[in-house]
JSON list of C-alpha atoms and ligand atoms in Angstrom, two decimals:
[
{"chain": "A", "resi": 298, "resn": "MET", "atom": "CA", "xyz": [101.75, 91.62, 116.96]},
{"chain": "A", "resi": 299, "resn": "THR", "atom": "CA", "xyz": [104.41, 94.18, 115.92]},
{"chain": "A", "resi": 300, "resn": "THR", "atom": "CA", "xyz": [103.44, 95.24, 112.40]},
{"chain": "A", "resi": 301, "resn": "GLY", "atom": "CA", "xyz": [100.45, 96.10, 110.48]},
{"chain": "A", "resi": 302, "resn": "THR", "atom": "CA", "xyz": [97.89, 99.02, 110.69]},
{"chain": "A", "resi": 303, "resn": "PRO", "atom": "CA", "xyz": [96.62, 99.44, 114.24]},
{"chain": "A", "resi": 304, "resn": "SER", "atom": "CA", "xyz": [93.02, 100.12, 115.01]},
{"chain": "A", "resi": 305, "resn": "PRO", "atom": "CA", "xyz": [92.41, 103.11, 117.28]},
{"chain": "A", "resi": 306, "resn": "ALA", "atom": "CA", "xyz": [90.59, 100.69, 119.64]},
{"chain": "A", "resi": 307, "resn": "ALA", "atom": "CA", "xyz": [93.14, 97.76, 119.40]},
{"chain": "A", "resi": 308, "resn": "ALA", "atom": "CA", "xyz": [94.78, 96.37, 122.66]},
{"chain": "A", "resi": 309, "resn": "TYR", "atom": "CA", "xyz": [98.19, 97.90, 123.36]},
{"chain": "A", "resi": 310, "resn": "ASP", "atom": "CA", "xyz": [101.02, 95.77, 122.02]},
{"chain": "A", "resi": 311, "resn": "ASP", "atom": "CA", "xyz": [103.96, 96.12, 124.52]},
{"chain": "A", "resi": 312, "resn": "GLN", "atom": "CA", "xyz": [106.25, 94.79, 121.77]},
{"chain": "A", "resi": 313, "resn": "ASN", "atom": "CA", "xyz": [105.70, 97.87, 119.50]},
{"chain": "A", "resi": 314, "resn": "VAL", "atom": "CA", "xyz": [109.01, 99.73, 118.50]},
{"chain": "A", "resi": 315, "resn": "PHE", "atom": "CA", "xyz": [108.12, 102.90, 120.73]},
{"chain": "A", "resi": 316, "resn": "ALA", "atom": "CA", "xyz": [107.32, 100.59, 123.73]},
{"chain": "A", "resi": 317, "resn": "ARG", "atom": "CA", "xyz": [110.89, 99.06, 123.26]},
{"chain": "A", "resi": 318, "resn": "ILE", "atom": "CA", "xyz": [112.34, 102.55, 122.88]},
{"chain": "A", "resi": 319, "resn": "LEU", "atom": "CA", "xyz": [110.71, 103.54, 126.22]},
{"chain": "A", "resi": 320, "resn": "ARG", "atom": "CA", "xyz": [112.11, 100.62, 127.92]},
{"chain": "A", "resi": 321, "resn": "GLY", "atom": "CA", "xyz": [115.46, 101.36, 126.60]},
{"chain": "A", "resi": 322, "resn": "GLU", "atom": "CA", "xyz": [115.73, 98.19, 124.76]},
{"chain": "A", "resi": 323, "resn": "ILE", "atom": "CA", "xyz": [116.34, 99.85, 121.46]},
{"chain": "A", "resi": 324, "resn": "PRO", "atom": "CA", "xyz": [118.27, 103.21, 121.06]},
{"chain": "A", "resi": 325, "resn": "CYS", "atom": "CA", "xyz": [116.84, 106.73, 119.97]},
{"chain": "A", "resi": 326, "resn": "ARG", "atom": "CA", "xyz": [118.16, 109.97, 119.20]},
{"chain": "A", "resi": 327, "resn": "LYS", "atom": "CA", "xyz": [116.48, 111.85, 122.20]},
{"chain": "A", "resi": 328, "resn": "VAL", "atom": "CA", "xyz": [115.82, 115.42, 122.21]},
{"chain": "A", "resi": 329, "resn": "HIS", "atom": "CA", "xyz": [113.65, 115.58, 125.37]},
{"chain": "A", "resi": 330, "resn": "GLU", "atom": "CA", "xyz": [112.34, 113.33, 128.14]},
{"chain": "A", "resi": 331, "resn": "ASP", "atom": "CA", "xyz": [110.25, 114.17, 131.20]},
{"chain": "A", "resi": 332, "resn": "GLU", "atom": "CA", "xyz": [107.57, 112.46, 133.32]},
{"chain": "A", "resi": 333, "resn": "PHE", "atom": "CA", "xyz": [105.05, 112.60, 130.74]},
{"chain": "A", "resi": 334, "resn": "ALA", "atom": "CA", "xyz": [106.74, 112.18, 127.35]},
{"chain": "A", "resi": 335, "resn": "LEU", "atom": "CA", "xyz": [109.81, 111.24, 125.39]},
{"chain": "A", "resi": 336, "resn": "ALA", "atom": "CA", "xyz": [110.85, 113.08, 122.14]},
{"chain": "A", "resi": 337, "resn": "PHE", "atom": "CA", "xyz": [113.28, 111.63, 119.63]},
{"chain": "A", "resi": 338, "resn": "HIS", "atom": "CA", "xyz": [114.41, 112.11, 115.93]},
{"chain": "A", "resi": 339, "resn": "ASP", "atom": "CA", "xyz": [112.38, 110.12, 113.39]},
{"chain": "A", "resi": 340, "resn": "ILE", "atom": "CA", "xyz": [114.63, 107.34, 111.89]},
{"chain": "A", "resi": 341, "resn": "ASN", "atom": "CA", "xyz": [113.25, 108.24, 108.57]},
{"chain": "A", "resi": 342, "resn": "PRO", "atom": "CA", "xyz": [112.98, 112.06, 108.42]},
{"chain": "A", "resi": 343, "resn": "GLN", "atom": "CA", "xyz": [110.67, 113.63, 106.00]},
{"chain": "A", "resi": 344, "resn": "THR", "atom": "CA", "xyz": [111.78, 117.23, 106.71]},
{"chain": "A", "resi": 345, "resn": "PRO", "atom": "CA", "xyz": [115.06, 118.65, 107.90]},
{"chain": "A", "resi": 346, "resn": "VAL", "atom": "CA", "xyz": [113.40, 118.44, 111.51]},
{"chain": "A", "resi": 347, "resn": "HIS", "atom": "CA", "xyz": [111.42, 115.55, 112.02]},
{"chain": "A", "resi": 348, "resn": "VAL", "atom": "CA", "xyz": [110.90, 114.70, 115.77]},
{"chain": "A", "resi": 349, "resn": "LEU", "atom": "CA", "xyz": [108.33, 112.33, 117.27]},
{"chain": "A", "resi": 350, "resn": "VAL", "atom": "CA", "xyz": [106.97, 112.94, 120.70]},
{"chain": "A", "resi": 351, "resn": "ILE", "atom": "CA", "xyz": [105.32, 110.08, 122.58]},
{"chain": "A", "resi": 352, "resn": "PRO", "atom": "CA", "xyz": [103.58, 109.87, 125.98]},
{"chain": "A", "resi": 353, "resn": "LYS", "atom": "CA", "xyz": [104.93, 107.45, 128.60]},
{"chain": "A", "resi": 354, "resn": "GLY", "atom": "CA", "xyz": [101.69, 105.76, 128.94]},
{"chain": "A", "resi": 355, "resn": "ARG", "atom": "CA", "xyz": [100.46, 102.77, 127.08]},
{"chain": "A", "resi": 356, "resn": "TRP", "atom": "CA", "xyz": [98.18, 104.46, 124.46]},
{"chain": "A", "resi": 357, "resn": "VAL", "atom": "CA", "xyz": [97.60, 102.89, 120.93]},
{"chain": "A", "resi": 358, "resn": "SER", "atom": "CA", "xyz": [96.71, 106.04, 119.24]},
{"chain": "A", "resi": 359, "resn": "PHE", "atom": "CA", "xyz": [95.48, 109.71, 119.76]},
{"chain": "A", "resi": 360, "resn": "ALA", "atom": "CA", "xyz": [91.72, 108.19, 119.76]},
{"chain": "A", "resi": 361, "resn": "ASP", "atom": "CA", "xyz": [92.78, 105.92, 122.83]},
{"chain": "A", "resi": 362, "resn": "PHE", "atom": "CA", "xyz": [94.71, 108.56, 124.61]},
{"chain": "A", "resi": 363, "resn": "ALA", "atom": "CA", "xyz": [91.97, 111.15, 124.18]},
{"chain": "A", "resi": 364, "resn": "ALA", "atom": "CA", "xyz": [89.37, 108.87, 125.64]},
{"chain": "A", "resi": 365, "resn": "GLY", "atom": "CA", "xyz": [91.55, 107.41, 128.40]},
{"chain": "A", "resi": 366, "resn": "ALA", "atom": "CA", "xyz": [94.18, 109.63, 129.55]},
{"chain": "A", "resi": 367, "resn": "SER", "atom": "CA", "xyz": [94.10, 111.52, 132.74]},
{"chain": "A", "resi": 368, "resn": "ALA", "atom": "CA", "xyz": [94.07, 115.41, 132.62]},
{"chain": "A", "resi": 369, "resn": "GLN", "atom": "CA", "xyz": [97.33, 115.43, 134.26]},
{"chain": "A", "resi": 370, "resn": "GLU", "atom": "CA", "xyz": [98.87, 113.08, 131.34]},
{"chain": "A", "resi": 371, "resn": "MET", "atom": "CA", "xyz": [97.27, 115.10, 128.67]},
{"chain": "A", "resi": 372, "resn": "ALA", "atom": "CA", "xyz": [98.45, 118.39, 130.01]},
{"chain": "A", "resi": 373, "resn": "GLY", "atom": "CA", "xyz": [101.99, 117.01, 130.55]},
{"chain": "A", "resi": 374, "resn": "PHE", "atom": "CA", "xyz": [102.19, 115.49, 127.11]},
{"chain": "A", "resi": 375, "resn": "TRP", "atom": "CA", "xyz": [100.99, 118.41, 125.17]},
{"chain": "A", "resi": 376, "resn": "ARG", "atom": "CA", "xyz": [103.08, 120.85, 127.12]},
{"chain": "A", "resi": 377, "resn": "ALA", "atom": "CA", "xyz": [106.05, 118.70, 126.27]},
{"chain": "A", "resi": 378, "resn": "VAL", "atom": "CA", "xyz": [105.09, 118.95, 122.53]},
{"chain": "A", "resi": 379, "resn": "GLY", "atom": "CA", "xyz": [105.24, 122.64, 122.85]},
{"chain": "A", "resi": 380, "resn": "LEU", "atom": "CA", "xyz": [108.48, 122.67, 124.82]},
{"chain": "A", "resi": 381, "resn": "VAL", "atom": "CA", "xyz": [110.24, 120.53, 122.30]},
{"chain": "A", "resi": 382, "resn": "ALA", "atom": "CA", "xyz": [109.14, 122.75, 119.33]},
{"chain": "A", "resi": 383, "resn": "ARG", "atom": "CA", "xyz": [110.49, 125.63, 121.03]},
{"chain": "A", "resi": 384, "resn": "GLN", "atom": "CA", "xyz": [113.71, 124.07, 122.03]},
{"chain": "A", "resi": 385, "resn": "LEU", "atom": "CA", "xyz": [114.16, 122.94, 118.48]},
{"chain": "A", "resi": 386, "resn": "GLY", "atom": "CA", "xyz": [113.85, 126.72, 117.44]},
{"chain": "A", "resi": 387, "resn": "LEU", "atom": "CA", "xyz": [110.62, 126.10, 115.55]},
{"chain": "A", "resi": 388, "resn": "ASP", "atom": "CA", "xyz": [108.38, 128.74, 117.11]},
{"chain": "A", "resi": 389, "resn": "GLY", "atom": "CA", "xyz": [109.69, 131.50, 114.96]},
{"chain": "A", "resi": 390, "resn": "PRO", "atom": "CA", "xyz": [109.64, 129.89, 111.48]},
{"chain": "A", "resi": 391, "resn": "GLY", "atom": "CA", "xyz": [106.60, 127.62, 112.30]},
{"chain": "A", "resi": 392, "resn": "TYR", "atom": "CA", "xyz": [106.17, 123.77, 111.98]},
{"chain": "A", "resi": 393, "resn": "ARG", "atom": "CA", "xyz": [103.51, 121.10, 111.55]},
{"chain": "A", "resi": 394, "resn": "LEU", "atom": "CA", "xyz": [102.09, 118.85, 114.14]},
{"chain": "A", "resi": 395, "resn": "LEU", "atom": "CA", "xyz": [100.62, 115.57, 112.87]},
{"chain": "A", "resi": 396, "resn": "SER", "atom": "CA", "xyz": [99.18, 112.37, 114.26]},
{"chain": "A", "resi": 397, "resn": "ASN", "atom": "CA", "xyz": [98.23, 109.43, 112.34]},
{"chain": "A", "resi": 398, "resn": "VAL", "atom": "CA", "xyz": [95.29, 107.41, 113.60]},
{"chain": "A", "resi": 399, "resn": "GLY", "atom": "CA", "xyz": [94.44, 103.92, 112.50]},
{"chain": "A", "resi": 400, "resn": "ALA", "atom": "CA", "xyz": [94.06, 102.50, 108.99]},
{"chain": "A", "resi": 401, "resn": "ASP", "atom": "CA", "xyz": [92.62, 105.61, 107.25]},
{"chain": "A", "resi": 402, "resn": "GLY", "atom": "CA", "xyz": [95.19, 107.65, 109.01]},
{"chain": "A", "resi": 403, "resn": "GLY", "atom": "CA", "xyz": [98.07, 105.60, 107.94]},
{"chain": "A", "resi": 404, "resn": "GLN", "atom": "CA", "xyz": [99.39, 104.86, 111.61]},
{"chain": "A", "resi": 405, "resn": "GLU", "atom": "CA", "xyz": [102.31, 102.31, 111.41]},
{"chain": "A", "resi": 406, "resn": "VAL", "atom": "CA", "xyz": [103.34, 102.21, 115.05]},
{"chain": "A", "resi": 407, "resn": "PRO", "atom": "CA", "xyz": [100.65, 101.43, 117.62]},
{"chain": "A", "resi": 408, "resn": "HIS", "atom": "CA", "xyz": [101.77, 103.74, 120.36]},
{"chain": "A", "resi": 409, "resn": "PHE", "atom": "CA", "xyz": [100.37, 107.16, 120.12]},
{"chain": "A", "resi": 410, "resn": "HIS", "atom": "CA", "xyz": [102.83, 109.70, 118.75]},
{"chain": "A", "resi": 411, "resn": "VAL", "atom": "CA", "xyz": [102.81, 113.29, 117.40]},
{"chain": "A", "resi": 412, "resn": "HIS", "atom": "CA", "xyz": [105.10, 114.10, 114.43]},
{"chain": "A", "resi": 413, "resn": "LEU", "atom": "CA", "xyz": [106.76, 117.47, 114.53]},
{"chain": "A", "resi": 414, "resn": "PHE", "atom": "CA", "xyz": [107.92, 118.70, 111.17]},
{"chain": "A", "resi": 415, "resn": "GLY", "atom": "CA", "xyz": [110.04, 121.72, 110.52]},
{"chain": "A", "resi": 416, "resn": "GLY", "atom": "CA", "xyz": [113.10, 123.30, 108.73]},
{"chain": "A", "resi": 417, "resn": "ARG", "atom": "CA", "xyz": [111.47, 124.10, 105.47]},
{"chain": "A", "resi": 418, "resn": "ARG", "atom": "CA", "xyz": [108.32, 125.31, 103.86]},
{"chain": "A", "resi": 419, "resn": "ILE", "atom": "CA", "xyz": [106.08, 122.10, 104.16]},
{"chain": "A", "resi": 420, "resn": "GLY", "atom": "CA", "xyz": [103.30, 123.07, 101.67]},
{"chain": "A", "resi": 421, "resn": "ARG", "atom": "CA", "xyz": [99.68, 121.90, 101.68]},
{"chain": "A", "resi": 422, "resn": "MET", "atom": "CA", "xyz": [98.20, 120.05, 104.41]},
{"chain": "A", "resi": 423, "resn": "VAL", "atom": "CA", "xyz": [97.20, 116.87, 102.82]},
{"chain": "A", "resi": 424, "resn": "PRO", "atom": "CA", "xyz": [97.58, 115.66, 99.21]},
{"chain": "A", "resi": 425, "resn": "LYS", "atom": "CA", "xyz": [94.56, 116.53, 97.20]},
{"chain": "A", "resi": 426, "resn": "ALA", "atom": "CA", "xyz": [92.81, 113.37, 96.04]},
{"chain": "A", "resi": 427, "resn": "PRO", "atom": "CA", "xyz": [91.45, 113.63, 92.33]},
{"chain": "A", "resi": 428, "resn": "GLU", "atom": "CA", "xyz": [87.93, 113.00, 93.56]},
{"chain": "A", "resi": 429, "resn": "ALA", "atom": "CA", "xyz": [87.91, 115.79, 96.12]},
{"chain": "A", "resi": 430, "resn": "GLY", "atom": "CA", "xyz": [87.70, 118.15, 93.25]},
{"chain": "B", "resi": 1869, "resn": "AMP", "atom": "P1", "xyz": [103.18, 106.53, 111.75]},
{"chain": "B", "resi": 1869, "resn": "AMP", "atom": "O1", "xyz": [103.07, 106.27, 110.33]},
{"chain": "B", "resi": 1869, "resn": "AMP", "atom": "O2", "xyz": [102.46, 107.81, 112.18]},
{"chain": "B", "resi": 1869, "resn": "AMP", "atom": "O3", "xyz": [102.75, 105.48, 112.73]},
{"chain": "B", "resi": 1869, "resn": "AMP", "atom": "O4", "xyz": [104.79, 106.91, 111.95]},
{"chain": "B", "resi": 1869, "resn": "AMP", "atom": "C1", "xyz": [105.63, 106.05, 112.63]},
{"chain": "B", "resi": 1869, "resn": "AMP", "atom": "C2", "xyz": [107.00, 106.77, 112.39]},
{"chain": "B", "resi": 1869, "resn": "AMP", "atom": "O5", "xyz": [107.89, 106.06, 113.11]},
{"chain": "B", "resi": 1869, "resn": "AMP", "atom": "C3", "xyz": [107.73, 106.67, 110.95]},
{"chain": "B", "resi": 1869, "resn": "AMP", "atom": "O6", "xyz": [107.90, 108.07, 110.55]},
{"chain": "B", "resi": 1869, "resn": "AMP", "atom": "C4", "xyz": [108.97, 105.99, 111.16]},
{"chain": "B", "resi": 1869, "resn": "AMP", "atom": "O7", "xyz": [109.97, 106.56, 110.39]},
{"chain": "B", "resi": 1869, "resn": "AMP", "atom": "C5", "xyz": [109.23, 106.28, 112.62]},
{"chain": "B", "resi": 1869, "resn": "AMP", "atom": "N1", "xyz": [110.05, 105.04, 113.22]},
{"chain": "B", "resi": 1869, "resn": "AMP", "atom": "C6", "xyz": [109.92, 103.82, 113.27]},
{"chain": "B", "resi": 1869, "resn": "AMP", "atom": "N2", "xyz": [110.80, 103.18, 113.88]},
{"chain": "B", "resi": 1869, "resn": "AMP", "atom": "C7", "xyz": [111.48, 104.07, 114.50]},
{"chain": "B", "resi": 1869, "resn": "AMP", "atom": "C8", "xyz": [112.65, 104.05, 115.16]},
{"chain": "B", "resi": 1869, "resn": "AMP", "atom": "N3", "xyz": [113.19, 102.95, 115.75]},
{"chain": "B", "resi": 1869, "resn": "AMP", "atom": "N4", "xyz": [113.20, 105.41, 115.74]},
{"chain": "B", "resi": 1869, "resn": "AMP", "atom": "C9", "xyz": [112.84, 106.41, 115.18]},
{"chain": "B", "resi": 1869, "resn": "AMP", "atom": "N5", "xyz": [111.53, 106.49, 114.49]},
{"chain": "B", "resi": 1869, "resn": "AMP", "atom": "C10", "xyz": [111.10, 105.34, 113.97]}
]
């Protein structure tokens, strides 16, 4: 299965688009790569800077990564996220990190990824639902 909303507990799909990018089967606009992470520009940017950072390991979502990744993988991944933000010049003006998890989170690609948004004032965290008051 390559589409649909993944469950955080779903089995890893080796045909998901980010797995294919990691294997070099489809191109990406790479901004950083190291042992633990790959960062590339989102194909449909929502802000002037919109970069995705993904771990090299086969993790469906943040929930999967948090439950199963080694301390070394976690440290390496999050250090790469910080490095990419700094390299993109976002430390001064600021930025937003976001990771969608599963159906309620709106996750579309079932490989854990962090969105890095910057380059403009992003505004409130989450659209306010009418029922939230
Ligand atoms: P999410 O809803 O958090 O799973 O976000 C998936 C993101 O992946 C979306 O922002 C898409 O625009 C982005 N995306 C999908 N395919 C590609 C691709 N081939 N290269 C870069 N970004 C992609």
